[in-house]
């Protein structure tokens, strides 16, 4: 009897069971995919605050690289959009001129039709007064000249309009490419910042306090405890010595100063740029921001030097080429100081081994030592 027993249907043969199994397999595959992707939570169990700080710093630095790429893509997209709009406006003007030229040509053709468009020799044979003929011939010649000019104008406008439309199409393609890059870089920034937030959220309140204390200790200026006439910069806890003779507050001294850093107080445009940057102390870092209420690193330096009458490009990797390169030992107040091998961060040097910069999300514009990041170069704008 066992040989004639019908085989039991497989659980996967039933629709409900098949659906459940398929969902289970899909969920497992999705979990495996995201565990190995850039979207996986970077926080692992048992991380120390120091390890968390290292990982968060890495994520913020990668976010800043993406931010500068975003800034560059935005600058290119804005330029392409302006150029595209200019071409469209020019095409509209050309179209209006073409319509006017066509109307003029139509008027000449209508006049010829009304006059019968007779050959001048026939008109001479039919007229009884040679003087009348000569006058009409002169008018006909003028009419012919106007017609030829009108035809030339129409042809010129048609050719120019076709060229403008071709250029507009190319520029629109370029614009869409820049906008696509803008979206990609924005997504990269948001992904890195979200990963950093998830990592910090894994910390207990006590671990978070230790982490914040470690960050604050690392970014504190080297001369925070120096004596003398001083003031505390908002957001950075920096102590800045006032220069009594000039009234300038840009000279900072202390044991963290680098060779050449104890330079003379900033003057002229450099002093104006530093004064502007000081007025921004305490304002938040917002990626892609250029002021006046928030800044990213290159947005701050661009705004500071704009206040001094000098226009800088938008990104760190273009700002480094906006002036004369100087060595670290030659640094003077007002110089732009750059960090990391990819030139992804910039600050405004104020002397004494210190700079004003917009560090990262959660850290406002502040005074900090240039030693807190890998130094990559410096540029003197003026």
Tab-separated table of C-alpha atoms in Angstrom:
chain	number	residue	atom	x	y	z
A	1	UNK	CA	0.000	0.000	0.000
A	2	UNK	CA	2.911	2.316	0.668
A	3	UNK	CA	3.892	2.154	-2.990
A	4	UNK	CA	0.494	3.568	-4.017
A	5	UNK	CA	0.478	6.403	-1.417
A	6	UNK	CA	0.308	9.819	-3.072
A	7	UNK	CA	3.356	11.949	-2.390
A	8	UNK	CA	2.686	14.780	0.042
A	9	UNK	CA	2.767	18.152	-1.721
A	10	UNK	CA	5.795	20.286	-0.939
A	11	UNK	CA	5.071	23.268	1.336
A	12	UNK	CA	6.439	25.462	-1.454
A	13	UNK	CA	3.720	24.146	-3.705
A	14	UNK	CA	1.031	26.040	-1.799
A	15	UNK	CA	0.624	29.693	-2.896
A	16	UNK	CA	0.698	31.084	0.638
A	17	UNK	CA	3.764	29.066	1.548
A	18	UNK	CA	5.510	30.002	-1.701
A	19	UNK	CA	4.877	33.686	-0.987
A	20	UNK	CA	6.177	33.406	2.570
A	21	UNK	CA	9.298	31.574	1.454
A	22	UNK	CA	9.951	34.090	-1.312
A	23	UNK	CA	9.629	36.998	1.124
A	24	UNK	CA	11.933	35.291	3.585
A	25	UNK	CA	14.588	34.726	0.937
A	26	UNK	CA	14.247	38.305	-0.325
A	27	UNK	CA	14.577	39.667	3.195
A	28	UNK	CA	17.686	37.613	3.806
A	29	UNK	CA	19.226	38.743	0.530
A	30	UNK	CA	18.398	42.380	1.270
A	31	UNK	CA	19.907	42.146	4.733
A	32	UNK	CA	23.064	40.603	3.290
A	33	UNK	CA	23.261	43.306	0.620
A	34	UNK	CA	22.987	46.184	3.063
A	35	UNK	CA	25.406	44.634	5.497
A	36	UNK	CA	28.087	44.929	2.834
A	37	UNK	CA	27.027	48.273	1.399
A	38	UNK	CA	27.881	51.853	2.186
A	39	UNK	CA	24.515	52.172	3.932
A	40	UNK	CA	25.409	49.720	6.691
A	41	UNK	CA	25.633	51.154	10.173
A	42	UNK	CA	29.373	51.710	10.755
A	43	UNK	CA	29.026	51.401	14.507
A	44	UNK	CA	30.120	48.023	15.756
A	45	UNK	CA	29.601	46.630	19.239
A	46	UNK	CA	32.138	47.495	21.885
A	47	UNK	CA	33.648	50.545	20.188
A	48	UNK	CA	35.465	52.891	22.500
A	49	UNK	CA	34.809	56.656	22.369
A	50	UNK	CA	38.227	57.054	20.764
A	51	UNK	CA	37.301	54.568	18.020
A	52	UNK	CA	33.969	56.288	17.554
A	53	UNK	CA	35.708	59.647	17.261
A	54	UNK	CA	38.095	58.235	14.639
A	55	UNK	CA	35.241	56.765	12.616
A	56	UNK	CA	33.078	59.899	12.910
A	57	UNK	CA	36.030	62.072	11.895
A	58	UNK	CA	36.543	59.877	8.851
A	59	UNK	CA	32.891	60.149	7.893
A	60	UNK	CA	32.862	63.915	8.352
A	61	UNK	CA	36.030	64.258	6.291
A	62	UNK	CA	34.508	62.144	3.513
A	63	UNK	CA	31.360	64.241	3.743
A	64	UNK	CA	33.463	67.362	3.312
A	65	UNK	CA	35.132	65.899	0.220
A	66	UNK	CA	31.665	65.261	-1.202
A	67	UNK	CA	30.578	68.760	-0.120
A	68	UNK	CA	33.377	70.393	-2.093
A	69	UNK	CA	32.502	68.243	-5.090
A	70	UNK	CA	28.893	69.327	-4.630
A	71	UNK	CA	30.004	72.968	-4.487
A	72	UNK	CA	31.981	72.529	-7.703
A	73	UNK	CA	29.088	70.807	-9.451
A	74	UNK	CA	26.728	73.552	-8.294
A	75	UNK	CA	29.068	76.246	-9.570
A	76	UNK	CA	29.266	74.523	-12.957
A	77	UNK	CA	25.500	73.946	-13.058
A	78	UNK	CA	24.806	77.582	-12.190
A	79	UNK	CA	27.183	78.776	-14.925
A	80	UNK	CA	25.609	76.399	-17.457
A	81	UNK	CA	22.135	77.570	-16.459
A	82	UNK	CA	23.098	81.235	-16.902
A	83	UNK	CA	24.635	80.455	-20.295
A	84	UNK	CA	21.585	78.452	-21.356
A	85	UNK	CA	19.232	81.256	-20.311
A	86	UNK	CA	21.388	83.774	-22.196
A	87	UNK	CA	21.190	81.651	-25.353
A	88	UNK	CA	17.427	81.337	-25.006
A	89	UNK	CA	17.070	85.105	-24.629
A	90	UNK	CA	19.262	85.662	-27.670
A	91	UNK	CA	17.210	83.127	-29.640
A	92	UNK	CA	14.035	85.037	-28.716
A	93	UNK	CA	15.583	88.302	-29.942
A	94	UNK	CA	16.743	86.625	-33.153
A	95	UNK	CA	13.261	85.197	-33.701
A	96	UNK	CA	11.766	88.671	-33.326
A	97	UNK	CA	14.248	90.093	-35.835
A	98	UNK	CA	13.498	87.229	-38.229
A	99	UNK	CA	9.775	87.961	-38.053
A	100	UNK	CA	10.445	91.651	-38.722
A	101	UNK	CA	12.650	90.793	-41.725
A	102	UNK	CA	9.987	88.471	-43.084
A	103	UNK	CA	7.344	91.156	-42.755
A	104	UNK	CA	9.583	93.607	-44.625
A	105	UNK	CA	10.173	91.085	-47.393
A	106	UNK	CA	6.450	90.394	-47.602
A	107	UNK	CA	5.708	94.122	-47.974
A	108	UNK	CA	8.147	94.411	-50.895
A	109	UNK	CA	6.645	91.341	-52.573
A	110	UNK	CA	3.128	92.723	-52.145
A	111	UNK	CA	4.147	96.056	-53.713
A	112	UNK	CA	5.629	94.244	-56.684
A	113	UNK	CA	2.470	92.207	-57.087
A	114	UNK	CA	0.322	95.335	-57.090
A	115	UNK	CA	2.530	96.956	-59.747
A	116	UNK	CA	2.337	93.882	-61.923
A	117	UNK	CA	6.020	93.100	-61.617
A	118	UNK	CA	6.659	94.150	-65.233
A	119	UNK	CA	10.103	94.002	-66.763
A	120	UNK	CA	11.705	97.491	-66.937
A	121	UNK	CA	12.081	97.221	-70.771
A	122	UNK	CA	8.354	96.527	-71.140
A	123	UNK	CA	7.551	99.435	-68.831
A	124	UNK	CA	9.722	101.713	-71.036
A	125	UNK	CA	7.897	100.555	-74.173
A	126	UNK	CA	4.494	101.243	-72.631
A	127	UNK	CA	5.192	104.665	-71.218
A	128	UNK	CA	4.662	107.801	-73.273
A	129	UNK	CA	6.818	109.971	-71.031
A	130	UNK	CA	10.503	108.978	-70.696
A	131	UNK	CA	10.896	111.170	-67.607
A	132	UNK	CA	8.106	109.284	-65.865
A	133	UNK	CA	9.816	106.043	-66.801
A	134	UNK	CA	13.180	107.117	-65.426
A	135	UNK	CA	11.565	108.145	-62.151
A	136	UNK	CA	9.747	104.825	-61.906
A	137	UNK	CA	12.926	102.926	-62.806
A	138	UNK	CA	14.804	104.663	-59.978
A	139	UNK	CA	12.021	103.733	-57.569
A	140	UNK	CA	12.060	100.163	-58.877
A	141	UNK	CA	15.817	99.991	-58.344
A	142	UNK	CA	15.402	101.156	-54.771
A	143	UNK	CA	12.661	98.641	-54.257
A	144	UNK	CA	14.921	95.926	-55.656
A	145	UNK	CA	17.720	96.944	-53.307
A	146	UNK	CA	15.324	96.834	-50.359
A	147	UNK	CA	14.130	93.408	-51.435
A	148	UNK	CA	17.671	92.074	-51.731
A	149	UNK	CA	18.526	93.482	-48.309
A	150	UNK	CA	15.375	91.968	-46.838
A	151	UNK	CA	16.186	88.550	-48.326
A	152	UNK	CA	19.749	88.760	-46.977
A	153	UNK	CA	18.456	89.727	-43.523
A	154	UNK	CA	16.031	86.792	-43.469
A	155	UNK	CA	18.742	84.345	-44.499
A	156	UNK	CA	21.145	85.734	-41.902
A	157	UNK	CA	18.580	85.512	-39.091
A	158	UNK	CA	17.557	81.972	-40.074
A	159	UNK	CA	21.196	80.810	-40.044
A	160	UNK	CA	21.915	82.561	-36.744
A	161	UNK	CA	18.775	81.153	-35.147
A	162	UNK	CA	19.672	77.614	-36.223
A	163	UNK	CA	23.141	77.995	-34.696
A	164	UNK	CA	21.706	79.366	-31.450
A	165	UNK	CA	19.256	76.500	-31.185
A	166	UNK	CA	22.061	73.979	-31.676
A	167	UNK	CA	24.167	75.701	-29.004
A	168	UNK	CA	21.163	75.805	-26.668
A	169	UNK	CA	20.612	72.074	-27.110
A	170	UNK	CA	24.271	71.354	-26.287
A	171	UNK	CA	24.178	73.679	-23.285
A	172	UNK	CA	20.990	72.065	-22.015
A	173	UNK	CA	22.658	68.650	-22.226
A	174	UNK	CA	25.625	70.019	-20.274
A	175	UNK	CA	23.307	71.563	-17.691
A	176	UNK	CA	21.452	68.302	-17.156
A	177	UNK	CA	24.775	66.497	-16.700
A	178	UNK	CA	25.873	68.977	-14.030
A	179	UNK	CA	22.506	68.713	-12.292
A	180	UNK	CA	22.816	64.915	-12.229
A	181	UNK	CA	26.290	65.256	-10.681
A	182	UNK	CA	24.833	67.705	-8.171
A	183	UNK	CA	22.239	65.148	-7.092
A	184	UNK	CA	24.881	62.406	-6.788
A	185	UNK	CA	27.152	64.528	-4.603
A	186	UNK	CA	24.242	65.675	-2.456
A	187	UNK	CA	23.278	62.054	-1.872
A	188	UNK	CA	26.899	61.231	-0.950
A	189	UNK	CA	27.026	64.068	1.592
A	190	UNK	CA	23.736	63.093	3.185
A	191	UNK	CA	24.784	59.426	3.308
A	192	UNK	CA	28.035	60.223	5.163
A	193	UNK	CA	26.347	62.593	7.611
A	194	UNK	CA	23.577	60.092	8.322
A	195	UNK	CA	26.180	57.381	8.983
A	196	UNK	CA	27.975	59.698	11.440
A	197	UNK	CA	24.709	60.438	13.255
A	198	UNK	CA	23.878	56.746	13.510
A	199	UNK	CA	27.319	56.066	14.923
A	200	UNK	CA	27.042	58.796	17.551
A	201	UNK	CA	23.544	57.623	18.485
A	202	UNK	CA	25.018	54.269	19.573
A	203	UNK	CA	26.944	55.960	22.362
A	204	UNK	CA	25.607	56.184	25.883
A	205	UNK	CA	25.225	59.626	27.442
A	206	UNK	CA	28.479	59.122	29.338
A	207	UNK	CA	30.335	57.960	26.221
A	208	UNK	CA	28.923	60.865	24.251
A	209	UNK	CA	30.145	63.296	26.917
A	210	UNK	CA	33.640	61.755	26.770
A	211	UNK	CA	33.592	61.949	22.993
A	212	UNK	CA	32.593	65.623	23.010
A	213	UNK	CA	35.243	66.371	25.605
A	214	UNK	CA	37.896	64.669	23.491
A	215	UNK	CA	36.848	66.649	20.422
A	216	UNK	CA	36.862	69.899	22.378
A	217	UNK	CA	40.309	69.152	23.816
A	218	UNK	CA	41.709	68.337	20.404
A	219	UNK	CA	40.377	71.523	18.784
A	220	UNK	CA	41.227	73.877	21.652
A	221	UNK	CA	43.817	76.497	20.666
A	222	UNK	CA	47.286	75.896	22.040
A	223	UNK	CA	47.343	79.248	23.828
A	224	UNK	CA	43.952	78.956	25.518
A	225	UNK	CA	45.524	79.513	28.889
A	226	UNK	CA	47.839	82.363	27.965
A	227	UNK	CA	47.834	85.548	29.957
A	228	UNK	CA	47.667	89.150	28.880
A	229	UNK	CA	45.018	91.234	27.220
A	230	UNK	CA	42.730	88.721	25.560
A	231	UNK	CA	39.253	87.909	24.397
A	232	UNK	CA	37.425	84.632	23.926
A	233	UNK	CA	36.168	83.865	20.430
A	234	UNK	CA	32.624	82.564	20.288
A	235	UNK	CA	32.304	78.926	19.407
A	236	UNK	CA	36.017	78.204	19.542
A	237	UNK	CA	37.126	79.066	23.065
A	238	UNK	CA	40.148	80.819	21.555
A	239	UNK	CA	42.193	83.404	23.343
A	240	UNK	CA	43.331	86.172	21.053
A	241	UNK	CA	45.827	88.845	22.056
A	242	UNK	CA	44.943	92.348	21.006
A	243	UNK	CA	47.661	94.393	19.389
A	244	UNK	CA	47.500	97.658	21.323
A	245	UNK	CA	49.380	99.702	18.747
A	246	UNK	CA	47.199	98.868	15.769
A	247	UNK	CA	43.927	97.720	17.328
A	248	UNK	CA	44.151	94.535	15.259
A	249	UNK	CA	43.146	91.300	17.008
A	250	UNK	CA	44.556	88.875	14.478
A	251	UNK	CA	47.919	88.100	16.088
A	252	UNK	CA	47.771	84.948	18.185
A	253	UNK	CA	50.785	83.658	20.051
A	254	UNK	CA	51.432	80.486	21.957
A	255	UNK	CA	53.488	77.313	22.128
A	256	UNK	CA	51.619	75.850	19.153
A	257	UNK	CA	52.844	78.532	16.790
A	258	UNK	CA	54.623	77.363	13.678
A	259	UNK	CA	57.768	78.907	12.209
A	260	UNK	CA	56.854	82.207	10.653
A	261	UNK	CA	53.455	82.189	12.351
A	262	UNK	CA	54.235	84.957	14.861
A	263	UNK	CA	53.987	87.436	12.019
A	264	UNK	CA	53.035	91.074	12.044
A	265	UNK	CA	49.360	91.907	12.503
A	266	UNK	CA	47.256	91.719	9.368
A	267	UNK	CA	46.795	94.951	7.478
A	268	UNK	CA	44.792	96.146	4.500
A	269	UNK	CA	42.614	93.588	2.804
A	270	UNK	CA	43.863	90.687	4.905
A	271	UNK	CA	42.775	92.583	8.029
A	272	UNK	CA	39.330	93.173	6.492
A	273	UNK	CA	38.969	89.467	5.615
A	274	UNK	CA	39.936	88.412	9.143
A	275	UNK	CA	37.598	90.977	10.699
A	276	UNK	CA	34.736	89.559	8.649
A	277	UNK	CA	35.623	85.997	9.622
A	278	UNK	CA	35.726	86.984	13.307
A	279	UNK	CA	32.234	88.414	13.015
A	280	UNK	CA	31.034	84.955	11.900
A	281	UNK	CA	32.402	83.089	14.938
A	282	UNK	CA	29.765	80.867	16.480
A	283	UNK	CA	27.641	80.607	13.331
A	284	UNK	CA	26.767	77.038	12.336
A	285	UNK	CA	28.419	74.879	9.720
A	286	UNK	CA	25.964	73.935	6.995
A	287	UNK	CA	27.311	72.098	3.970
A	288	UNK	CA	26.906	74.076	0.757
A	289	UNK	CA	26.256	77.330	2.650
A	290	UNK	CA	27.934	80.632	1.801
A	291	UNK	CA	26.372	82.868	4.457
A	292	UNK	CA	25.256	85.047	5.947
A	293	UNK	CA	23.712	82.836	8.635
A	294	UNK	CA	25.757	79.653	8.047
A	295	UNK	CA	28.839	78.498	6.144
A	296	UNK	CA	30.820	75.532	4.991
A	297	UNK	CA	34.609	75.839	4.990
A	298	UNK	CA	35.141	77.283	1.513
A	299	UNK	CA	31.954	79.340	1.763
A	300	UNK	CA	33.421	81.110	4.804
A	301	UNK	CA	36.768	81.934	3.186
A	302	UNK	CA	35.043	83.060	0.011
A	303	UNK	CA	32.729	85.378	1.967
A	304	UNK	CA	35.594	86.729	4.093
A	305	UNK	CA	37.690	87.725	1.110
A	306	UNK	CA	34.653	89.049	-0.745
A	307	UNK	CA	34.179	91.428	2.190
A	308	UNK	CA	37.772	92.537	1.573
A	309	UNK	CA	37.059	93.227	-2.092
A	310	UNK	CA	38.532	90.063	-3.614
A	311	UNK	CA	36.497	87.419	-5.419
A	312	UNK	CA	37.509	83.828	-4.747
A	313	UNK	CA	36.247	80.737	-6.560
A	314	UNK	CA	33.807	78.511	-4.697
A	315	UNK	CA	35.685	75.310	-3.874
A	316	UNK	CA	38.770	74.417	-1.864
A	317	UNK	CA	40.504	72.834	-4.845
A	318	UNK	CA	40.042	76.022	-6.890
A	319	UNK	CA	40.752	78.455	-4.049
A	320	UNK	CA	44.209	76.950	-3.550
A	321	UNK	CA	45.091	78.215	-7.043
A	322	UNK	CA	43.570	81.668	-6.515
A	323	UNK	CA	46.793	83.288	-5.306
A	324	UNK	CA	50.491	82.731	-4.738
A	325	UNK	CA	51.454	79.501	-3.011
A	326	UNK	CA	53.389	79.997	0.234
A	327	UNK	CA	55.142	77.509	2.483
A	328	UNK	CA	54.070	76.807	6.023
A	329	UNK	CA	57.075	78.738	7.356
A	330	UNK	CA	55.971	81.814	5.359
A	331	UNK	CA	52.392	81.930	6.664
A	332	UNK	CA	50.974	85.381	7.360
A	333	UNK	CA	47.547	86.502	8.613
A	334	UNK	CA	44.993	86.356	5.823
A	335	UNK	CA	46.533	83.379	4.020
A	336	UNK	CA	44.293	80.489	3.068
A	337	UNK	CA	45.414	77.231	4.680
A	338	UNK	CA	44.386	73.889	3.183
A	339	UNK	CA	44.180	70.400	4.621
A	340	UNK	CA	44.091	66.727	3.590
A	341	UNK	CA	45.613	65.272	0.450
A	342	UNK	CA	42.481	65.966	-1.567
A	343	UNK	CA	42.480	69.670	-0.565
A	344	UNK	CA	39.040	69.165	0.981
A	345	UNK	CA	39.224	71.709	3.822
A	346	UNK	CA	40.274	75.350	4.089
A	347	UNK	CA	40.630	77.920	6.840
A	348	UNK	CA	41.667	81.553	7.143
A	349	UNK	CA	45.030	81.905	8.877
A	350	UNK	CA	45.148	84.549	11.615
A	351	UNK	CA	48.705	84.081	12.906
A	352	UNK	CA	50.267	82.183	15.775
A	353	UNK	CA	49.487	78.793	14.270
A	354	UNK	CA	45.745	79.531	14.427
A	355	UNK	CA	42.975	79.842	11.876
A	356	UNK	CA	39.292	80.661	11.698
A	357	UNK	CA	37.342	77.949	9.930
A	358	UNK	CA	33.981	76.231	9.622
A	359	UNK	CA	34.894	72.719	10.841
A	360	UNK	CA	31.957	70.366	10.230
A	361	UNK	CA	28.282	69.824	11.101
A	362	UNK	CA	27.721	70.380	14.803
A	363	UNK	CA	30.890	72.465	15.155
A	364	UNK	CA	30.332	76.197	14.573
A	365	UNK	CA	32.734	78.647	12.994
A	366	UNK	CA	35.638	78.844	15.423
A	367	UNK	CA	39.307	79.565	16.010
A	368	UNK	CA	41.441	76.425	15.965
A	369	UNK	CA	45.072	75.377	15.565
A	370	UNK	CA	46.184	74.488	12.063
A	371	UNK	CA	47.874	71.408	13.555
A	372	UNK	CA	44.535	69.684	14.145
A	373	UNK	CA	44.390	68.445	10.533
A	374	UNK	CA	46.928	67.233	7.970
A	375	UNK	CA	48.382	70.411	6.418
A	376	UNK	CA	48.304	70.368	2.590
A	377	UNK	CA	49.361	73.858	1.534
A	378	UNK	CA	48.686	77.569	1.700
A	379	UNK	CA	47.874	80.404	-0.680
A	380	UNK	CA	48.333	84.147	-0.304
A	381	UNK	CA	45.433	85.933	-1.930
A	382	UNK	CA	46.644	89.520	-1.457
